[in-house]
């Protein structure tokens, strides 16, 4: 690698002008992006999670802002894979950039089942397999904490598709390097490092969590150093590209992640403040490179 | 297709309307030229990276080339917003959401609770005739409108009582549209006193904690009677009262 | 538990007016605290880590501030247990509040070896066993990620002392609830949740980490929700007291952690900005309680 | 036993001394009454929770009832500090560190590099006689002192050259104390040109990134020739040149 890193990337055999991907769950299925015309600077879009059956998602409130970050408890709300295939992907196909579909499952088999249905579409270039979901058969621990299970999920998916896929790892337990290696062994063509860190806000007056599920996914620009460390560790351990996810709010953050070994860099929560974040980050990077 | 865009808006004036209630006006023809009553904007409370989300505020009223926001100072975001000064620039995304469904030349009954009535001015300005019923805790929570019936819990303005006491069968019958906006508990009470046969006309302006405000995060769900949820930010904030699952919505708290 | 939680605590059979402990590594051995007279509001002090042999610590720079937090790579610098026993604990005995000694080890046995020597002192009420240290025999992964190893460490320590001890867990891999249970099974009288999260800062211009060991311990007030979640999970799983460690910068933060199930609450990084943080946090809590 | 205490100090005046170099004076008899040359303070750049550590700055000079700081604006902390206005209150912990070891009635040779000379004024004010040698990159990096020999790399002030060119055997021989302060590379160069027999008199003011500044975090280690490290904040910042492991120190970067 050369430093400072270039913003032009080659990923999954394609050339990208921008390393920026819009993270799963923070950009819907692309329809609103087209409406708002906020796709400048976007390298690729990752859809929100798609499960086999429709999922209503968690009861509100689903969001809670803390002084320095955001807790979310969306619960993988989505209309189910058949609806997505029929009604949503045809619209998403109009995106001017490549699309990845984020896939959720409650069992090892469900991931492959969802992918099998999605194979009928040509709207997307590949998948992001979200092994941070709770594994119902295993008492609700995330699939991603057990390398053996990650291997099974990854194998299952690679059996039903020839498209490339990334396995999106969890930072909440287990050993991410081992899970990354298992994903690659199972056929993954990338790993995403990583999903949200478990967090919680306590109402100390009542002893209750505002969010009904108690713990939630926490995101914050202050988590960047945690993501940089994990990207660096995983990038040094596997030969497939690493997609970073988490903590980006400035162009310098993106450059740090690229320097740490990320091939592509996702941005999520920042879109809540800045729908045009991708273009802004690209501008900031260009300024820094010119220095 | 949404007409929302992200604008750098200049603050034209700031006014403290009531204790802890601030009105800020912005110059922005991009928003004022396309906004409809009941729509809202997502505003950045400050240029700092925190808070990490914007704040949703209903468009209170259009001015010549811009719009006014009227808000309660309840936490960090609104505190920062209350510090805005004329000349400041704020990033504002809008107009957002669905707004009131108002047929042309309609006769509206507006029922508001406290600051919930903030958005009514825009609605009043847009319809032929509006009868406005306002309930508030007391003097310091009554937003001044031209002509309206006011009751307060402490009797400091108008009769002592709740806004439900102002809702008469006559008003309900005469209205083409019944628009309700205020705290959830107040809206539920109003819904409770409206006889079944008038309920189809009732529109509710909902609120939810928001992430994006433009439909991508699924964080602003309002429970629906048919099951599942709809998005406050794009499918709402205005829903028909008959669509909402009041029980599950109340459980949400806020 | 009643809400809002009381700031008076009972911990290890003692009554404390304040739940606040000064975290290991951020208050030396107490000598400087006496000098600066910043002990008001302090419930207890935890010393920096003590190992069997003296340790010079990591090469500088050992600290790096990021926009929203602090990376540290101190490397458990300390003069070794014999020096601590002879020259330092006699001074620390002058502290007006209880003292816990934080114990580091590079092997399962070292923890017990250190404690055995320290047993000759009466300056302290108990120990905090830092299983976040790298386990040299196991390729450098932290002891704390493997519940089986935590059990051995905890058992080893409980064999050589009758004083109570807390096991300070790591959030960087493994399952903290399982490790907490293992610690208790081995005889721990408390668990500390938790040590620092691994973090990294990359100099994108050169591709090098400013900190020589590359990854470091990251602390930030923005990590509070991560600590609240982990305290809540562990407190619901074990019967011994939970000491929280991490993320505190306001009195409200302390109340949140108490409401989440912490018996005592450590404050560390905040002391870098505010040496009198304990008194300030107590004042803030009194004001909040009065509301 | 340290005399350091944590004070709320009022800013009395602010002055831009050179481009990007700011002097801020504080009223604080608690610090001025006990400070010695070479000591420093830990100052909070702002009231905000970030940055999470303070910034260490040498006491440049004492005023009647307070002290002056003189600093380079290099990053976020010093940028915030440069915005301070007379009347502002800042939290300042001090005086900290060991200071120069100066025998009474001593004859000092002061060798400074650029802004590193910031603390010399206090030292000059405290000793009987001081000969001051200053090297800087150019005009815009020369701090004005009463009487001193100056060289600059670009020749814009004094001769063109490095400060080492000013160091003569005569000066070294005459001095009781040789005090060196500046960037690490400059101090190393000075150390390099000082013959062995004078090295015992040489004191070096070190710098390190700091956490606490009062000895508790062990974050500010300076590598020592005897092996291991000493703390810049309490055992330093001033060390004898003979104590420092120059090679390991240079490797540290900063
Ligand atoms: C579509 C929409 C339109 C709105 N219009 C107005 C308006 O015209 N005038 C006005 O005063 N307020 C309005 N609100 C509420 C306003 O958005 C919140 O009061 C504001 O976001 C609080 O921000 P904060 O940082 O000051 O408070 P925070 O510190 O974030 O929270 C303080 C308290 O406010 C409540 N709150 C927080 N976020 C929301 C939210 N999104 N909706 C409702 N309550 C919330 C919570 O109970 C919380 O405890 C609207 C909300 C929505 C969703
Ligand atoms: C005992 C001591 C006394 C000092 N006295 C003075 C003084 O009188 N005048 C003055 O201008 N500066 C002095 N410094 C340096 C000053 O502390 C740093 O420039 C300052 O902390 C940088 O803060 P920042 O947030 O602006 O920069 P940051 O954004 O934190 O860093 C900018 C750059 O400054 C350097 N830096 C950061 N922290 C330090 C540090 N603690 N020491 C040295 N370099 C650092 C790094 O190379 C970094 O890349 C002193 C440092 C020490 C340790
Ligand atoms: C509101 C919200 C919803 C999310 N939904 C999903 C999801 O459906 N699938 C998934 O893999 N990750 C989801 N994530 C995680 C993001 O894709 C991303 O990994 C995370 O937010 C970290 O990036 P950030 O710090 O830039 O936000 C969600 C995050 C947020 C904030
Ligand atoms: C400079 C520094 C040194 C530390 N040294 C130790 C140590 O020796 N042993 C240990 O168990 N934890 C050590 N820690 C971790 C702290 O004790 C504490 O768990 C952590 O900082 C989280 O708390 P905070 O967010 O309040 O800082 C250290 C932390 C810092 C910042
Ligand atoms: S706030 Fe994001 S979808 Fe409504
Ligand atoms: S800066 Fe903390 S010990 Fe020196």
mmCIF file of N, CA, C and O in Angstrom, chain C residues 126-187:
data_model
loop_
_atom_site.group_PDB
_atom_site.id
_atom_site.type_symbol
_atom_site.label_atom_id
_atom_site.label_comp_id
_atom_site.label_asym_id
_atom_site.label_seq_id
_atom_site.Cartn_x
_atom_site.Cartn_y
_atom_site.Cartn_z
ATOM 1 N N UNK C 126 -8.114 -4.987 49.702
ATOM 2 C CA UNK C 126 -8.323 -6.099 48.772
ATOM 3 C C UNK C 126 -7.628 -5.833 47.454
ATOM 4 O O UNK C 126 -6.796 -4.921 47.358
ATOM 5 N N UNK C 127 -7.982 -6.628 46.450
ATOM 6 C CA UNK C 127 -7.269 -6.583 45.173
ATOM 7 C C UNK C 127 -8.220 -6.388 44.005
ATOM 8 O O UNK C 127 -9.418 -6.694 44.088
ATOM 9 N N UNK C 128 -7.621 -5.914 42.917
ATOM 10 C CA UNK C 128 -8.309 -5.939 41.632
ATOM 11 C C UNK C 128 -7.378 -6.688 40.676
ATOM 12 O O UNK C 128 -6.246 -6.250 40.449
ATOM 13 N N UNK C 129 -7.845 -7.804 40.164
ATOM 14 C CA UNK C 129 -7.010 -8.686 39.347
ATOM 15 C C UNK C 129 -7.265 -8.356 37.879
ATOM 16 O O UNK C 129 -8.372 -8.537 37.369
ATOM 17 N N UNK C 130 -6.204 -7.880 37.246
ATOM 18 C CA UNK C 130 -6.328 -7.327 35.902
ATOM 19 C C UNK C 130 -6.098 -8.408 34.832
ATOM 20 O O UNK C 130 -4.991 -8.547 34.319
ATOM 21 N N UNK C 131 -7.166 -9.120 34.494
ATOM 22 C CA UNK C 131 -7.026 -10.206 33.508
ATOM 23 C C UNK C 131 -7.085 -9.705 32.066
ATOM 24 O O UNK C 131 -7.218 -10.485 31.127
ATOM 25 N N UNK C 132 -6.954 -8.408 31.915
ATOM 26 C CA UNK C 132 -6.843 -7.859 30.553
ATOM 27 C C UNK C 132 -5.405 -7.882 30.058
ATOM 28 O O UNK C 132 -5.132 -7.537 28.911
ATOM 29 N N UNK C 133 -4.469 -8.269 30.932
ATOM 30 C CA UNK C 133 -3.065 -8.343 30.513
ATOM 31 C C UNK C 133 -2.915 -9.434 29.450
ATOM 32 O O UNK C 133 -3.641 -10.425 29.452
ATOM 33 N N UNK C 134 -1.925 -9.282 28.569
ATOM 34 C CA UNK C 134 -1.669 -10.345 27.595
ATOM 35 C C UNK C 134 -1.070 -11.583 28.258
ATOM 36 O O UNK C 134 -0.145 -11.485 29.054
ATOM 37 N N UNK C 135 -1.647 -12.714 27.928
ATOM 38 C CA UNK C 135 -1.218 -14.007 28.461
ATOM 39 C C UNK C 135 -0.070 -14.513 27.580
ATOM 40 O O UNK C 135 -0.288 -14.987 26.467
ATOM 41 N N UNK C 136 1.146 -14.396 28.080
ATOM 42 C CA UNK C 136 2.319 -14.684 27.257
ATOM 43 C C UNK C 136 2.308 -16.133 26.754
ATOM 44 O O UNK C 136 2.575 -16.404 25.582
ATOM 45 N N UNK C 137 1.929 -17.059 27.629
ATOM 46 C CA UNK C 137 1.924 -18.476 27.237
ATOM 47 C C UNK C 137 0.898 -18.760 26.154
ATOM 48 O O UNK C 137 0.991 -19.721 25.412
ATOM 49 N N UNK C 138 -0.115 -17.872 26.063
ATOM 50 C CA UNK C 138 -1.193 -18.116 25.109
ATOM 51 C C UNK C 138 -1.105 -17.132 23.940
ATOM 52 O O UNK C 138 -2.107 -16.635 23.444
ATOM 53 N N UNK C 139 0.108 -16.810 23.535
ATOM 54 C CA UNK C 139 0.285 -15.985 22.343
ATOM 55 C C UNK C 139 -0.131 -14.547 22.510
ATOM 56 O O UNK C 139 -0.271 -13.819 21.535
ATOM 57 N N UNK C 140 -0.373 -14.116 23.746
ATOM 58 C CA UNK C 140 -0.615 -12.703 23.979
ATOM 59 C C UNK C 140 -2.059 -12.277 24.026
ATOM 60 O O UNK C 140 -2.350 -11.117 24.281
ATOM 61 N N UNK C 141 -3.009 -13.203 23.788
ATOM 62 C CA UNK C 141 -4.413 -12.837 23.974
ATOM 63 C C UNK C 141 -4.628 -12.561 25.460
ATOM 64 O O UNK C 141 -3.954 -13.125 26.313
ATOM 65 N N UNK C 142 -5.563 -11.687 25.772
ATOM 66 C CA UNK C 142 -5.808 -11.374 27.181
ATOM 67 C C UNK C 142 -6.343 -12.602 27.909
ATOM 68 O O UNK C 142 -7.117 -13.377 27.351
ATOM 69 N N UNK C 143 -5.900 -12.801 29.160
ATOM 70 C CA UNK C 143 -6.428 -13.882 29.998
ATOM 71 C C UNK C 143 -7.955 -13.857 30.021
ATOM 72 O O UNK C 143 -8.615 -14.883 29.998
ATOM 73 N N UNK C 144 -8.477 -12.616 30.072
ATOM 74 C CA UNK C 144 -9.904 -12.421 30.323
ATOM 75 C C UNK C 144 -10.827 -12.944 29.255
ATOM 76 O O UNK C 144 -12.020 -13.107 29.499
ATOM 77 N N UNK C 145 -10.335 -13.220 28.045
ATOM 78 C CA UNK C 145 -11.242 -13.661 26.978
ATOM 79 C C UNK C 145 -11.622 -15.133 27.111
ATOM 80 O O UNK C 145 -12.579 -15.583 26.492
ATOM 81 N N UNK C 146 -10.901 -15.871 27.930
ATOM 82 C CA UNK C 146 -11.169 -17.303 28.076
ATOM 83 C C UNK C 146 -11.659 -17.609 29.497
ATOM 84 O O UNK C 146 -10.897 -17.557 30.453
ATOM 85 N N UNK C 147 -12.926 -17.948 29.644
ATOM 86 C CA UNK C 147 -13.490 -18.173 30.980
ATOM 87 C C UNK C 147 -12.706 -19.231 31.772
ATOM 88 O O UNK C 147 -12.574 -19.117 32.993
ATOM 89 N N UNK C 148 -12.166 -20.215 31.076
ATOM 90 C CA UNK C 148 -11.426 -21.286 31.749
ATOM 91 C C UNK C 148 -10.168 -20.708 32.414
ATOM 92 O O UNK C 148 -9.824 -21.060 33.555
ATOM 93 N N UNK C 149 -9.496 -19.817 31.716
ATOM 94 C CA UNK C 149 -8.294 -19.191 32.248
ATOM 95 C C UNK C 149 -8.655 -18.229 33.386
ATOM 96 O O UNK C 149 -7.960 -18.156 34.409
ATOM 97 N N UNK C 150 -9.754 -17.530 33.219
ATOM 98 C CA UNK C 150 -10.210 -16.615 34.279
ATOM 99 C C UNK C 150 -10.465 -17.412 35.556
ATOM 100 O O UNK C 150 -10.085 -16.992 36.660
ATOM 101 N N UNK C 151 -11.089 -18.569 35.386
ATOM 102 C CA UNK C 151 -11.352 -19.430 36.544
ATOM 103 C C UNK C 151 -10.051 -19.807 37.243
ATOM 104 O O UNK C 151 -9.935 -19.734 38.473
ATOM 105 N N UNK C 152 -9.047 -20.193 36.457
ATOM 106 C CA UNK C 152 -7.753 -20.584 37.048
ATOM 107 C C UNK C 152 -7.096 -19.421 37.783
ATOM 108 O O UNK C 152 -6.587 -19.576 38.893
ATOM 109 N N UNK C 153 -7.111 -18.247 37.158
ATOM 110 C CA UNK C 153 -6.497 -17.072 37.789
ATOM 111 C C UNK C 153 -7.210 -16.773 39.105
ATOM 112 O O UNK C 153 -6.585 -16.561 40.153
ATOM 113 N N UNK C 154 -8.518 -16.765 39.038
ATOM 114 C CA UNK C 154 -9.330 -16.417 40.198
ATOM 115 C C UNK C 154 -9.101 -17.435 41.332
ATOM 116 O O UNK C 154 -8.902 -17.076 42.494
ATOM 117 N N UNK C 155 -9.098 -18.705 40.982
ATOM 118 C CA UNK C 155 -8.828 -19.767 41.964
ATOM 119 C C UNK C 155 -7.457 -19.604 42.594
ATOM 120 O O UNK C 155 -7.282 -19.745 43.803
ATOM 121 N N UNK C 156 -6.472 -19.321 41.732
ATOM 122 C CA UNK C 156 -5.098 -19.149 42.207
ATOM 123 C C UNK C 156 -5.014 -18.039 43.247
ATOM 124 O O UNK C 156 -4.380 -18.189 44.297
ATOM 125 N N UNK C 157 -5.676 -16.944 42.970
ATOM 126 C CA UNK C 157 -5.635 -15.806 43.893
ATOM 127 C C UNK C 157 -6.375 -16.148 45.180
ATOM 128 O O UNK C 157 -5.898 -15.855 46.290
ATOM 129 N N UNK C 158 -7.528 -16.788 45.062
ATOM 130 C CA UNK C 158 -8.309 -17.031 46.277
ATOM 131 C C UNK C 158 -7.608 -18.022 47.206
ATOM 132 O O UNK C 158 -7.857 -18.024 48.411
ATOM 133 N N UNK C 159 -6.691 -18.811 46.669
ATOM 134 C CA UNK C 159 -5.931 -19.741 47.511
ATOM 135 C C UNK C 159 -4.922 -19.027 48.410
ATOM 136 O O UNK C 159 -4.553 -19.536 49.457
ATOM 137 N N UNK C 160 -4.436 -17.849 47.978
ATOM 138 C CA UNK C 160 -3.353 -17.200 48.714
ATOM 139 C C UNK C 160 -3.793 -15.993 49.535
ATOM 140 O O UNK C 160 -2.975 -15.361 50.200
ATOM 141 N N UNK C 161 -5.074 -15.648 49.474
ATOM 142 C CA UNK C 161 -5.522 -14.515 50.300
ATOM 143 C C UNK C 161 -6.924 -14.742 50.827
ATOM 144 O O UNK C 161 -7.722 -15.445 50.197
ATOM 145 N N UNK C 162 -7.180 -14.141 51.968
ATOM 146 C CA UNK C 162 -8.542 -14.136 52.496
ATOM 147 C C UNK C 162 -9.210 -12.792 52.243
ATOM 148 O O UNK C 162 -10.360 -12.601 52.596
ATOM 149 N N UNK C 163 -8.411 -11.860 51.696
ATOM 150 C CA UNK C 163 -9.019 -10.563 51.401
ATOM 151 C C UNK C 163 -9.915 -10.691 50.181
ATOM 152 O O UNK C 163 -9.693 -11.541 49.328
ATOM 153 N N UNK C 164 -10.908 -9.835 50.097
ATOM 154 C CA UNK C 164 -11.759 -9.863 48.905
ATOM 155 C C UNK C 164 -11.001 -9.364 47.672
ATOM 156 O O UNK C 164 -10.053 -8.598 47.803
ATOM 157 N N UNK C 165 -11.385 -9.870 46.529
ATOM 158 C CA UNK C 165 -10.784 -9.352 45.302
ATOM 159 C C UNK C 165 -11.808 -9.276 44.171
ATOM 160 O O UNK C 165 -12.771 -10.033 44.143
ATOM 161 N N UNK C 166 -11.563 -8.332 43.296
ATOM 162 C CA UNK C 166 -12.396 -8.160 42.117
ATOM 163 C C UNK C 166 -11.590 -8.585 40.905
ATOM 164 O O UNK C 166 -10.382 -8.368 40.862
ATOM 165 N N UNK C 167 -12.223 -9.197 39.928
ATOM 166 C CA UNK C 167 -11.539 -9.521 38.676
ATOM 167 C C UNK C 167 -11.974 -8.496 37.633
ATOM 168 O O UNK C 167 -13.161 -8.298 37.394
ATOM 169 N N UNK C 168 -10.993 -7.808 37.079
ATOM 170 C CA UNK C 168 -11.288 -6.750 36.105
ATOM 171 C C UNK C 168 -11.273 -7.317 34.698
ATOM 172 O O UNK C 168 -10.233 -7.708 34.174
ATOM 173 N N UNK C 169 -12.454 -7.358 34.091
ATOM 174 C CA UNK C 169 -12.654 -8.052 32.823
ATOM 175 C C UNK C 169 -12.282 -7.186 31.624
ATOM 176 O O UNK C 169 -12.168 -5.973 31.726
ATOM 177 N N UNK C 170 -12.110 -7.852 30.509
ATOM 178 C CA UNK C 170 -11.771 -7.136 29.271
ATOM 179 C C UNK C 170 -12.956 -7.158 28.314
ATOM 180 O O UNK C 170 -13.636 -8.176 28.183
ATOM 181 N N UNK C 171 -13.187 -6.053 27.611
ATOM 182 C CA UNK C 171 -14.276 -6.019 26.628
ATOM 183 C C UNK C 171 -13.808 -6.424 25.232
ATOM 184 O O UNK C 171 -14.593 -6.375 24.289
ATOM 185 N N UNK C 172 -12.544 -6.830 25.108
ATOM 186 C CA UNK C 172 -11.973 -7.054 23.778
ATOM 187 C C UNK C 172 -11.965 -8.516 23.378
ATOM 188 O O UNK C 172 -10.913 -9.110 23.176
ATOM 189 N N UNK C 173 -13.144 -9.079 23.274
ATOM 190 C CA UNK C 173 -13.233 -10.476 22.856
ATOM 191 C C UNK C 173 -13.771 -11.342 23.966
ATOM 192 O O UNK C 173 -13.776 -10.955 25.135
ATOM 193 N N UNK C 174 -14.216 -12.520 23.572
ATOM 194 C CA UNK C 174 -14.825 -13.427 24.524
ATOM 195 C C UNK C 174 -16.212 -12.965 24.914
ATOM 196 O O UNK C 174 -16.798 -12.120 24.264
ATOM 197 N N UNK C 175 -16.713 -13.544 25.982
ATOM 198 C CA UNK C 175 -18.060 -13.245 26.463
ATOM 199 C C UNK C 175 -17.928 -12.799 27.913
ATOM 200 O O UNK C 175 -17.583 -13.594 28.793
ATOM 201 N N UNK C 176 -18.188 -11.514 28.153
ATOM 202 C CA UNK C 176 -17.911 -10.979 29.476
ATOM 203 C C UNK C 176 -18.767 -11.621 30.568
ATOM 204 O O UNK C 176 -18.320 -11.766 31.702
ATOM 205 N N UNK C 177 -19.969 -12.021 30.215
ATOM 206 C CA UNK C 177 -20.830 -12.656 31.220
ATOM 207 C C UNK C 177 -20.241 -14.002 31.640
ATOM 208 O O UNK C 177 -20.184 -14.329 32.834
ATOM 209 N N UNK C 178 -19.764 -14.773 30.671
ATOM 210 C CA UNK C 178 -19.152 -16.064 31.010
ATOM 211 C C UNK C 178 -17.881 -15.863 31.836
ATOM 212 O O UNK C 178 -17.628 -16.594 32.804
ATOM 213 N N UNK C 179 -17.078 -14.881 31.453
ATOM 214 C CA UNK C 179 -15.859 -14.622 32.209
ATOM 215 C C UNK C 179 -16.185 -14.164 33.624
ATOM 216 O O UNK C 179 -15.506 -14.545 34.587
ATOM 217 N N UNK C 180 -17.223 -13.356 33.766
ATOM 218 C CA UNK C 180 -17.624 -12.899 35.106
ATOM 219 C C UNK C 180 -18.046 -14.080 35.971
ATOM 220 O O UNK C 180 -17.654 -14.198 37.136
ATOM 221 N N UNK C 181 -18.814 -14.971 35.370
ATOM 222 C CA UNK C 181 -19.269 -16.148 36.127
ATOM 223 C C UNK C 181 -18.082 -17.014 36.535
ATOM 224 O O UNK C 181 -18.036 -17.556 37.648
ATOM 225 N N UNK C 182 -17.123 -17.139 35.632
ATOM 226 C CA UNK C 182 -15.927 -17.936 35.935
ATOM 227 C C UNK C 182 -15.141 -17.289 37.075
ATOM 228 O O UNK C 182 -14.638 -17.977 37.974
ATOM 229 N N UNK C 183 -15.033 -15.980 37.054
ATOM 230 C CA UNK C 183 -14.312 -15.277 38.117
ATOM 231 C C UNK C 183 -14.961 -15.562 39.470
ATOM 232 O O UNK C 183 -14.278 -15.855 40.461
ATOM 233 N N UNK C 184 -16.280 -15.483 39.500
ATOM 234 C CA UNK C 184 -17.006 -15.701 40.755
ATOM 235 C C UNK C 184 -16.847 -17.153 41.207
ATOM 236 O O UNK C 184 -16.588 -17.434 42.383
ATOM 237 N N UNK C 185 -16.933 -18.062 40.273
ATOM 238 C CA UNK C 185 -16.755 -19.484 40.584
ATOM 239 C C UNK C 185 -15.378 -19.711 41.205
ATOM 240 O O UNK C 185 -15.218 -20.510 42.138
ATOM 241 N N UNK C 186 -14.398 -18.992 40.706
ATOM 242 C CA UNK C 186 -13.044 -19.131 41.229
ATOM 243 C C UNK C 186 -12.818 -18.436 42.559
ATOM 244 O O UNK C 186 -11.730 -18.536 43.131
ATOM 245 N N UNK C 187 -13.799 -17.705 43.032
ATOM 246 C CA UNK C 187 -13.670 -17.103 44.360
ATOM 247 C C UNK C 187 -13.673 -15.584 44.377
ATOM 248 O O UNK C 187 -13.504 -14.977 45.443
#
